[in-house]
Amino acid sequence: MSFLPVTASAPGKLMLFGEHAVVYGSPCIVTAVDRRIEATVAMNATETVVVEREGHSAQNLGSVQYVQTESIDCFDTKYQFVIMALKTFWEDTQSAFGVIITTRSQFTDKEGLGSSSAVTVALMKALSEATDQGYDLDTVFRLSYATVKAVQGEDASGFDVAAATYGGTFRYQKDKKNASLQRETANMSLIVAYSGIKAKTTEYVAKVKRFKKKEPDLVNNIMEDIEKLVNQAEQAFLRQDFETAGHLMNCNHDLLHSLGVSTDVLDCLIDTCKLNGAYGAKLSGAGGGDCIISLAHPKCKKNVEDGIYKIKRFKHIKVLPVQSGAEGVRIE
Ligand code: MEV
């Protein structure tokens, strides 16, 4: 066990294709982005658990025994993933210890870039390193996914946890990371824009679930069509055919729209990308807000971004300069 502080970092994510259908077992394509969250673990001889977000004052959560036995609802929501990750780690290692946990983030939890999964994965890795557990990536993924499900519910597909753990761009199916598309997508010209609205993932997953219950045939057909698009997009990426991938984004967005998860601001952003020469665009994530993504010819990227900045109707829109295919969790 190390009494020196140990820091690990993990990347955020963007869903390229296949959101919502992935919840029901279909594949999706996901990429890790170069905005990271760091978690530092320092053993605490006083047998208490202290958590701190950089820029905020530290909070003493109480004794190890208290943190171990209390339900997650007793803690501030902003620390729930941290506390649940710690509890999951204690359970897995049959241990419990005083610890000071500090987190630092290169992105806000408002943009939908996967801050909860990134902080969970970074902390799991830091805890493993600080206590000499030597977890491999599959173990970090398994325990982090269990943590996320314990906080968010069983519907969470885990694609964001996979992106934070393994990094890169890849096809993902519930509990299973498949083919890597890292090399094939290295040169893609991706534009990411934030809608200015924070979406609540669980709300939109529940909305689609209700719709599926009411109209099972219709929604199952939509999910099947999304799966076909994911397969076609994978082939397009393998050919480095970003023009076709962009057109497939338009089709994927139309299907998400028919699931009822798009909004005026997302549609406006997507139309703007297309009007300014992008190959295509779609919402990325659960819908209701967060980000859109767009593929364009590299020469056209600036034009698309300028077009987004000219939108006057919605105030808080901004282009997020992020790179896809970032490295997964690592010790800093
Ligand atoms: C949310 O970012 C993506 C969804 O597919 C939910 C999930 O995969 O857990 C809507």
PDB file of N, CA, C and O in Angstrom, residues 28 36 60 82 142 164 167 186 197 240 265 278 283 288 324:
ATOM      1  N   CYS A  28     -22.943  -0.104 -30.743  1.00  0.00           N
ATOM      2  CA  CYS A  28     -22.820   1.334 -31.020  1.00  0.00           C
ATOM      3  C   CYS A  28     -21.364   1.603 -31.388  1.00  0.00           C
ATOM      4  O   CYS A  28     -20.528   0.698 -31.292  1.00  0.00           O
ATOM      5  N   ARG A  36      -9.989  15.192 -20.023  1.00  0.00           N
ATOM      6  CA  ARG A  36      -9.815  14.134 -19.030  1.00  0.00           C
ATOM      7  C   ARG A  36     -10.272  14.571 -17.639  1.00  0.00           C
ATOM      8  O   ARG A  36     -10.374  15.772 -17.348  1.00  0.00           O
ATOM      9  N   ASN A  60     -15.518  16.344   4.628  1.00  0.00           N
ATOM     10  CA  ASN A  60     -15.287  15.123   5.393  1.00  0.00           C
ATOM     11  C   ASN A  60     -16.603  14.344   5.424  1.00  0.00           C
ATOM     12  O   ASN A  60     -17.609  14.823   5.945  1.00  0.00           O
ATOM     13  N   VAL A  82     -18.155   8.881  -6.881  1.00  0.00           N
ATOM     14  CA  VAL A  82     -16.900   8.699  -6.140  1.00  0.00           C
ATOM     15  C   VAL A  82     -17.130   7.738  -4.967  1.00  0.00           C
ATOM     16  O   VAL A  82     -16.372   6.782  -4.757  1.00  0.00           O
ATOM     17  N   ARG A 142     -15.025  -3.667 -15.370  1.00  0.00           N
ATOM     18  CA  ARG A 142     -16.106  -4.428 -14.709  1.00  0.00           C
ATOM     19  C   ARG A 142     -16.559  -3.716 -13.419  1.00  0.00           C
ATOM     20  O   ARG A 142     -17.754  -3.515 -13.192  1.00  0.00           O
ATOM     21  N   ALA A 164     -13.889   5.411 -21.308  1.00  0.00           N
ATOM     22  CA  ALA A 164     -12.974   5.937 -20.285  1.00  0.00           C
ATOM     23  C   ALA A 164     -11.880   4.919 -19.960  1.00  0.00           C
ATOM     24  O   ALA A 164     -10.748   5.282 -19.673  1.00  0.00           O
ATOM     25  N   GLY A 167     -10.182   3.701 -24.038  1.00  0.00           N
ATOM     26  CA  GLY A 167      -9.796   4.781 -24.946  1.00  0.00           C
ATOM     27  C   GLY A 167      -9.975   4.377 -26.396  1.00  0.00           C
ATOM     28  O   GLY A 167     -10.448   3.281 -26.708  1.00  0.00           O
ATOM     29  N   ALA A 186      -8.639   8.012 -37.433  1.00  0.00           N
ATOM     30  CA  ALA A 186      -7.640   8.984 -36.959  1.00  0.00           C
ATOM     31  C   ALA A 186      -7.711  10.299 -37.736  1.00  0.00           C
ATOM     32  O   ALA A 186      -7.472  11.369 -37.175  1.00  0.00           O
ATOM     33  N   ILE A 197     -27.552  23.169 -23.190  1.00  0.00           N
ATOM     34  CA  ILE A 197     -28.560  22.576 -22.287  1.00  0.00           C
ATOM     35  C   ILE A 197     -28.040  21.251 -21.751  1.00  0.00           C
ATOM     36  O   ILE A 197     -27.604  20.393 -22.526  1.00  0.00           O
ATOM     37  N   GLN A 240     -12.434   4.501 -44.474  1.00  0.00           N
ATOM     38  CA  GLN A 240     -12.140   5.933 -44.259  1.00  0.00           C
ATOM     39  C   GLN A 240     -13.014   6.798 -45.165  1.00  0.00           C
ATOM     40  O   GLN A 240     -12.573   7.820 -45.688  1.00  0.00           O
ATOM     41  N   VAL A 265     -33.212  23.029 -30.459  1.00  0.00           N
ATOM     42  CA  VAL A 265     -31.828  23.529 -30.510  1.00  0.00           C
ATOM     43  C   VAL A 265     -30.918  22.503 -31.171  1.00  0.00           C
ATOM     44  O   VAL A 265     -30.041  22.862 -31.980  1.00  0.00           O
ATOM     45  N   ALA A 278     -21.372  20.501 -44.213  1.00  0.00           N
ATOM     46  CA  ALA A 278     -20.946  19.246 -43.573  1.00  0.00           C
ATOM     47  C   ALA A 278     -21.543  18.057 -44.318  1.00  0.00           C
ATOM     48  O   ALA A 278     -22.596  18.161 -44.947  1.00  0.00           O
ATOM     49  N   LEU A 283     -27.382  14.230 -33.183  1.00  0.00           N
ATOM     50  CA  LEU A 283     -27.202  14.443 -31.753  1.00  0.00           C
ATOM     51  C   LEU A 283     -26.306  13.324 -31.247  1.00  0.00           C
ATOM     52  O   LEU A 283     -26.203  12.259 -31.869  1.00  0.00           O
ATOM     53  N   GLY A 288     -32.219  15.568 -25.850  1.00  0.00           N
ATOM     54  CA  GLY A 288     -32.716  16.568 -24.899  1.00  0.00           C
ATOM     55  C   GLY A 288     -31.762  17.735 -24.689  1.00  0.00           C
ATOM     56  O   GLY A 288     -32.116  18.743 -24.094  1.00  0.00           O
ATOM     57  N   SER A 324     -10.942  13.206 -31.124  1.00  0.00           N
ATOM     58  CA  SER A 324     -11.456  11.860 -30.843  1.00  0.00           C
ATOM     59  C   SER A 324     -10.295  10.877 -30.682  1.00  0.00           C
ATOM     60  O   SER A 324      -9.140  11.206 -30.943  1.00  0.00           O
TER      61      SER A 324
END
